[in-house]
Structures are given as structure tokens and as C-alpha cells.
Coordinates of C-alpha atoms in Angstrom, one line a residue:
M1 CA 0.0 0.0 0.0
P2 CA 1.4 3.5 -0.8
L3 CA 2.4 5.7 2.0
P4 CA -0.2 8.4 2.8
L5 CA 0.2 12.0 1.9
V6 CA 0.8 14.6 4.7
L7 CA -1.3 17.8 4.6
T8 CA -0.3 20.8 6.5
L9 CA -2.6 23.0 8.6
G10 CA -1.8 26.2 6.8
E11 CA -2.8 29.5 8.3
P12 CA -5.3 28.6 11.1
A13 CA -7.4 31.7 10.5
G14 CA -7.7 31.0 6.8
I15 CA -9.6 28.4 4.8
G16 CA -6.9 25.7 5.1
P17 CA -8.5 23.9 8.0
E18 CA -11.9 23.8 6.4
L19 CA -10.5 22.8 3.0
A20 CA -9.0 19.7 4.8
L21 CA -12.4 18.9 6.3
L22 CA -14.2 19.4 3.0
A23 CA -11.7 17.3 1.0
W24 CA -12.0 14.4 3.4
T25 CA -15.9 14.5 2.9
K26 CA -15.2 14.0 -0.9
R27 CA -12.7 11.2 -0.4
S28 CA -14.9 8.5 -2.0
A29 CA -16.7 10.5 -4.6
E30 CA -13.4 12.0 -5.8
K31 CA -11.4 8.8 -5.2
L32 CA -8.8 10.7 -3.2
P33 CA -5.5 9.2 -2.1
V34 CA -5.1 8.6 1.7
F35 CA -3.9 11.7 3.5
Y36 CA -3.5 12.9 7.1
L37 CA -3.4 16.4 8.5
R38 CA -0.5 17.7 10.7
G39 CA -2.5 20.0 12.9
D40 CA -4.3 20.9 16.1
I41 CA -7.3 18.5 16.4
E42 CA -9.2 20.9 18.7
L43 CA -9.1 23.6 16.0
L44 CA -10.4 21.1 13.5
R45 CA -13.2 20.1 15.9
Q46 CA -14.3 23.7 16.4
R47 CA -14.1 24.5 12.6
A48 CA -16.2 21.5 11.7
A49 CA -18.8 22.5 14.3
Q50 CA -18.9 26.0 13.1
L51 CA -19.4 24.9 9.5
Q52 CA -21.9 22.1 10.6
L53 CA -19.7 19.5 8.9
N54 CA -20.2 15.9 10.1
V55 CA -16.4 15.0 10.0
P56 CA -15.2 12.4 12.6
L57 CA -11.6 13.2 13.5
A58 CA -9.0 10.7 14.8
E59 CA -5.8 11.7 16.4
V60 CA -3.2 9.3 15.2
M61 CA 0.4 8.8 14.5
P62 CA 1.3 8.8 10.8
K63 CA 1.7 5.0 10.6
D64 CA -1.9 4.7 11.6
A65 CA -3.4 7.2 9.2
A66 CA -4.3 4.7 6.5
A67 CA -6.3 2.5 8.7
A68 CA -8.2 5.5 10.1
F69 CA -8.9 7.3 6.8
A70 CA -12.0 5.6 5.7
E71 CA -13.9 6.4 8.9
A72 CA -12.3 9.7 10.1
L73 CA -10.0 12.5 9.1
P74 CA -6.6 11.4 10.6
V75 CA -4.9 14.3 12.4
A76 CA -1.3 13.9 13.6
P77 CA -0.4 16.2 16.6
I78 CA 2.0 19.1 16.2
G79 CA 2.5 20.0 19.9
Q80 CA 1.3 23.6 19.3
P81 CA -2.3 25.0 19.9
A82 CA -4.0 26.9 17.1
T83 CA -6.6 29.3 18.5
A84 CA -7.1 31.8 15.7
A85 CA -10.8 32.4 14.8
P86 CA -11.8 32.2 11.1
G87 CA -10.9 35.4 9.2
V88 CA -9.1 36.8 12.3
P89 CA -5.3 36.2 12.0
D90 CA -3.5 35.8 15.3
A91 CA 0.3 35.7 15.6
N92 CA -0.2 33.4 18.6
S93 CA -1.2 30.7 16.2
A94 CA 1.9 31.1 13.9
A95 CA 3.9 28.5 15.8
A96 CA 1.2 26.0 14.9
A97 CA 1.5 26.8 11.2
I98 CA 5.3 26.6 11.3
A99 CA 5.4 23.3 13.3
S100 CA 2.9 21.8 10.9
I101 CA 5.2 22.4 7.9
R102 CA 8.3 21.3 9.8
L103 CA 6.8 18.1 11.0
A104 CA 5.2 17.3 7.5
V105 CA 8.7 17.6 5.9
E106 CA 10.2 15.4 8.7
D107 CA 7.5 12.8 8.0
V108 CA 8.4 12.6 4.3
Q109 CA 12.2 12.6 5.1
A110 CA 11.6 9.7 7.6
G111 CA 9.5 7.7 5.2
R112 CA 6.2 8.1 7.0
A113 CA 4.5 10.0 4.2
S114 CA 5.0 10.0 0.4
A115 CA 4.6 13.7 -0.3
V116 CA 3.8 17.0 1.3
V117 CA 0.7 19.0 0.4
T118 CA 0.6 22.4 1.9
N119 CA -2.3 24.6 2.8
P120 CA -1.9 28.3 2.3
I121 CA -0.1 30.4 4.8
A122 CA -0.2 34.1 5.7
K123 CA 3.4 35.4 5.5
S124 CA 2.5 38.7 7.3
V125 CA 1.2 36.7 10.3
L126 CA 4.3 34.5 10.4
Y127 CA 6.6 37.5 10.1
Q128 CA 5.0 38.9 13.3
A129 CA 6.1 35.7 15.1
G130 CA 9.7 36.0 13.9
F131 CA 9.5 33.9 10.7
A132 CA 12.7 34.7 8.9
H133 CA 12.0 33.3 5.4
P134 CA 10.5 35.3 2.4
G135 CA 7.8 32.5 2.0
H136 CA 6.7 28.9 2.1
T137 CA 9.0 27.8 -0.7
E138 CA 12.2 29.2 0.8
F139 CA 11.3 27.6 4.2
L140 CA 10.8 24.2 2.5
A141 CA 14.1 24.6 0.6
E142 CA 15.9 25.1 3.9
L143 CA 14.2 22.1 5.5
A144 CA 15.2 20.1 2.4
A145 CA 18.8 21.0 2.9
N146 CA 18.9 18.2 5.5
Q147 CA 18.6 15.7 2.7
M148 CA 21.2 17.2 0.4
P149 CA 24.8 15.7 0.3
D150 CA 26.4 19.1 0.9
R151 CA 23.6 20.4 3.2
R152 CA 23.0 23.4 0.8
A153 CA 19.5 24.5 0.1
P154 CA 18.4 23.4 -3.4
Q155 CA 17.1 25.8 -6.0
P156 CA 13.3 25.7 -5.7
V157 CA 11.3 26.1 -8.9
M158 CA 7.6 27.0 -8.8
M159 CA 5.4 25.2 -11.4
L160 CA 1.7 25.9 -11.7
W161 CA 0.1 22.8 -13.2
S162 CA -3.4 22.0 -14.5
A163 CA -4.7 19.7 -17.1
A164 CA -5.0 22.6 -19.5
L165 CA -1.6 24.2 -19.0
A166 CA 1.6 24.0 -17.0
V167 CA 3.8 27.1 -16.5
V168 CA 6.9 28.0 -14.6
P169 CA 8.1 31.6 -13.9
V170 CA 11.8 31.9 -14.2
T171 CA 11.8 34.9 -11.8
I172 CA 9.1 34.8 -9.2
H173 CA 8.2 37.2 -6.5
L174 CA 10.1 40.2 -7.6
P175 CA 9.1 43.7 -8.7
L176 CA 9.0 43.7 -12.5
R177 CA 12.0 46.1 -12.6
D178 CA 14.0 43.6 -10.5
A179 CA 12.9 40.6 -12.4
I180 CA 14.2 42.1 -15.6
T181 CA 17.6 42.8 -13.8
D182 CA 17.8 39.4 -12.3
L183 CA 17.0 37.5 -15.5
S184 CA 20.1 35.7 -16.8
S185 CA 21.0 32.8 -19.2
E186 CA 22.3 30.8 -16.2
L187 CA 18.9 31.2 -14.3
I188 CA 17.0 30.1 -17.4
V189 CA 19.2 27.1 -17.9
S190 CA 19.2 25.9 -14.3
T191 CA 15.4 26.4 -14.1
A192 CA 14.8 24.5 -17.3
R193 CA 17.1 21.6 -16.2
I194 CA 15.0 21.2 -13.0
V195 CA 11.7 21.3 -14.9
N196 CA 12.9 18.8 -17.5
E197 CA 14.1 16.3 -14.9
A198 CA 10.9 16.7 -12.9
L199 CA 8.6 16.1 -15.8
R200 CA 10.6 13.0 -16.8
R201 CA 10.9 11.6 -13.3
H202 CA 7.5 12.5 -11.7
L203 CA 5.1 12.8 -14.6
A204 CA 6.5 10.1 -16.9
I205 CA 7.1 12.5 -19.9
A206 CA 10.0 10.8 -21.7
T207 CA 11.1 13.8 -23.6
P208 CA 9.5 17.0 -22.2
R209 CA 8.9 19.8 -24.7
L210 CA 9.7 23.2 -23.1
A211 CA 8.3 26.4 -24.6
I212 CA 10.5 29.4 -23.6
S213 CA 8.8 32.8 -23.8
G214 CA 10.4 36.0 -24.7
L215 CA 10.6 38.9 -22.3
N216 CA 9.6 41.8 -24.6
P217 CA 6.5 42.2 -26.8
H218 CA 6.7 40.1 -29.9
A219 CA 9.8 38.4 -28.4
G220 CA 11.8 41.5 -29.1
E221 CA 11.2 41.8 -32.8
D222 CA 14.8 40.9 -33.7
G223 CA 16.1 43.5 -31.3
G224 CA 13.7 46.3 -32.3
L225 CA 11.7 46.0 -29.1
G226 CA 14.5 44.9 -26.7
T227 CA 17.6 42.8 -26.9
E228 CA 17.2 40.4 -23.9
E229 CA 16.0 37.7 -26.3
Q230 CA 19.2 37.9 -28.2
T231 CA 21.6 38.4 -25.3
I232 CA 20.0 36.3 -22.6
I233 CA 17.2 33.9 -23.7
T234 CA 18.6 32.6 -27.0
P235 CA 21.9 31.7 -25.5
A236 CA 20.2 29.8 -22.8
I237 CA 18.0 27.9 -25.3
E238 CA 21.1 27.0 -27.3
Q239 CA 22.8 25.6 -24.2
L240 CA 19.7 23.5 -23.3
R241 CA 19.6 22.1 -26.8
R242 CA 23.2 21.2 -26.6
E243 CA 22.3 19.2 -23.5
G244 CA 19.6 17.3 -25.3
I245 CA 16.6 19.2 -23.8
D246 CA 13.8 20.1 -26.2
A247 CA 13.7 23.8 -25.6
R248 CA 11.9 26.0 -28.1
G249 CA 11.9 29.8 -28.4
P250 CA 12.1 32.5 -27.5
L251 CA 8.3 32.7 -28.3
P252 CA 6.1 35.7 -28.1
A253 CA 4.0 35.4 -24.9
D254 CA 0.9 36.8 -26.5
T255 CA 0.5 33.8 -28.8
L256 CA 1.8 31.2 -26.4
F257 CA -1.3 30.1 -24.6
H258 CA -4.1 29.6 -27.2
D259 CA -5.5 26.1 -27.6
A260 CA -3.2 25.0 -30.6
A261 CA -0.1 26.5 -29.0
R262 CA -0.6 24.7 -25.8
R263 CA -0.8 21.3 -27.6
S264 CA 2.7 21.9 -28.9
Y265 CA 4.5 21.8 -25.5
D266 CA 4.4 20.3 -22.0
C267 CA 5.4 23.3 -20.0
A268 CA 5.9 27.0 -20.7
L269 CA 8.8 28.7 -19.0
C270 CA 8.0 32.4 -18.7
M271 CA 10.4 35.2 -17.7
Y272 CA 8.4 36.8 -14.9
H273 CA 5.5 36.1 -12.5
D274 CA 2.5 37.5 -14.2
Q275 CA 3.5 36.3 -17.6
A276 CA 3.1 32.8 -16.3
L277 CA 0.3 33.1 -13.8
I278 CA -2.2 35.2 -15.7
P279 CA -2.8 32.6 -18.3
I280 CA -3.1 29.6 -15.9
K281 CA -5.3 31.5 -13.5
T282 CA -7.6 32.5 -16.4
L283 CA -7.8 28.9 -17.7
A284 CA -7.9 26.9 -14.5
F285 CA -8.5 29.2 -11.5
D286 CA -10.2 26.6 -9.3
R287 CA -8.1 23.6 -10.5
A288 CA -4.5 24.8 -10.8
V289 CA -1.9 23.4 -8.4
N290 CA 1.3 25.0 -7.1
V291 CA 4.2 22.5 -7.4
T292 CA 7.7 23.1 -6.0
L293 CA 10.3 21.4 -8.2
G294 CA 13.9 20.9 -7.3
L295 CA 13.3 19.6 -3.7
P296 CA 14.3 16.1 -2.7
F297 CA 10.6 15.4 -2.0
V298 CA 7.3 16.1 -3.7
R299 CA 5.4 19.2 -2.6
T300 CA 2.2 20.5 -4.0
S301 CA -0.3 23.2 -2.8
P302 CA -3.6 24.8 -3.8
D303 CA -3.0 27.7 -6.1
H304 CA -4.8 30.3 -4.0
G305 CA -4.3 32.1 -0.7
T306 CA -5.8 32.1 2.8
A307 CA -9.0 33.8 1.7
F308 CA -9.6 35.4 5.2
D309 CA -12.7 37.1 3.7
I310 CA -14.6 33.8 3.3
A311 CA -13.0 31.7 6.1
G312 CA -15.6 30.1 8.2
T313 CA -18.5 31.0 5.9
G314 CA -18.9 27.7 4.2
R315 CA -18.0 29.2 0.8
A316 CA -14.5 27.8 0.4
N317 CA -14.0 25.6 -2.6
P318 CA -11.7 22.6 -2.1
S319 CA -11.3 21.9 -5.8
S320 CA -7.7 23.1 -5.9
L321 CA -6.7 21.2 -2.8
I322 CA -8.3 18.1 -4.3
E323 CA -6.2 18.5 -7.4
A324 CA -3.1 19.1 -5.3
L325 CA -3.7 15.8 -3.4
R326 CA -4.1 14.0 -6.7
L327 CA -1.1 15.5 -8.3
A328 CA 1.0 14.8 -5.2
A329 CA 0.1 11.1 -5.2
R330 CA 0.8 10.9 -8.9
M331 CA 4.2 12.5 -8.6
A332 CA 5.2 10.4 -5.7
A333 CA 4.1 7.1 -7.1
P334 CA 7.1 4.7 -7.3
A335 CA 6.2 3.8 -10.9
S336 CA 7.0 7.3 -12.0
S337 CA 10.2 7.7 -10.1

């Protein structure tokens, strides 16, 4: 039997706890893989009562999660209380969110779980509690360093995946001015290598087809609208091709995402955040999954935030979490490794 997935609590005041409850109620209808939550069972009890959800909870150790899953949502303890009310962020609950992530990674590293699925966090709340990382991904990369031979944090790569489209922003959470400054041939090449290997290893794509976007309108118009395509992007593509990677481009971003274009590649590498995320959020807003590539374990996450405005109202949609659970199980399956 496959190892279960481990799901993190996320921001206790956000929709993460109720998404976990809602996903478990759909376990049979959606044929979901077995998962357990690393969290505070009392918070889950309160949230289920507030939402009038009939979800039995079982506090278990990870090894007992599979046996409990059919009849109850398995909850593995984190040793930290989470007292935040829905929609009311509370820095006192930050320790619970952090402990959930840390223990989930430890579970995968110790062979107790097959992959990590993370619920959304609120970085501003964690910062108030002394969280020293720019975000979720950087924290995971630091935790992953324990598995690396040189103990150095790996380069994490963010892929947004859906059945309709998969995209990777080469530069991520940077002001646009800084993204252009930071873009380099070396960054494009290292990112594409990680994407190529992940698609081969975890999604069973024997020869991934990577579409590389331009940076400027019309991919620079042969230098008439910018030279980055000639000086940065094309040299990176040439290097990737020399390595046997099917990299195509630079391609104009405005014609990269229509139906026929999407059928010609497996993943689009884009030069900055919105160039990648606008098309996938337009095509698959409720179904897209955030995947961190480059780690020594599989990590997926719903592609949305904490949604404080609807937390506790019963309006949260678990579709993206359900897709994240499915994709994590697929990527962690031994047959695709």
C-alpha cells in the first residue's frame, strides 16, 4: 500500500482547515489518495462544528493514518495549539502553522509519508512571530537541505500545473524592474534543467517539450523591441539544446497560450511572475496546483491564498486542494520515479 500524503494546517485563521475537512468528505466521490493532516485537532473540531460538517476526527500517528482514513480524518499532533478564529489572523497561532510544515517535511524525510501537500499560509502573520523566510518555498528549501549531500538548500522552482496548462516563472516574487535585472541565461538554464528532470521523473514524460517565452513584446522583434531575447534567452536555449533538452523559443508570450499553441509543449517557461500566472489562472483558476520542483521530495499546494474574507462562511472551494492531493500522489508514485 502506498504511503499516505501529509497535509499541512496552513494559516489557522484562513480556509486551510476547512478545506481539509471538505476534501475528506469528498474522499470517496473524488477517489482521493489517503492523507492525514498535521495540525491541532481541537481547531479542526471547532471549525467542523462552526461549519456544521459531520467529519469524525481521529488523532493518530502517521503510521496509523491509512487505517483510520475511511472512517475519520486522521490528524497527527503538532504540539502547538492553534486558537485563531476564522478570518481573524492571530500571531499566537503562527507557531502551529510553522510546526505543521516542519513536521510534515520530517514525515516525508523519515519515510512516514510519500509527499507534502501544503495549505496556504499568511506570511505577514508569520513575520510577526519572527518567521525569517520570504515565504513557504524558501522555508521548504531550507528544510530540504537536511537531505542534500552538501547540506546546501536546493534551487526551488515554482510550477503551476493544470490539465490545460503547466507554467514556470523563471523569476518569481520580484518587482518587475528587479525581475528584468535578475534574469540571466544561467537562471533560465538551471530552471529548465530542473523542470525537464521533474517532468521526466515524476510525470513520466519521456522527452519534455519546453516552450521558452520571450521577455519583450513580440519576443523583441529581432532587437527592435528589446535585446534580452538575443543576449540572454537565446543563448540559454542553445545551451539547453546542446544538453539534449527540447527547448523552443524565444516565443512571443501573446501567442503562447491559445489552444493550438498549448498542444505543442508540455510546460511553458516564462520570464516573470504575471507572464506565467495570468494565463493559468484564467484557464484553471479553481483547478490549478502549485508544485515546488527541485526539492528532494514532492510538494504541491492549492494555487490560492488564505481567503480570510470567506474563512468560516462555508463558501471555500476545495477543488484546488483536491487537485493538489491527486497530483502529489501521482508524482510520488514509485512507478513514475
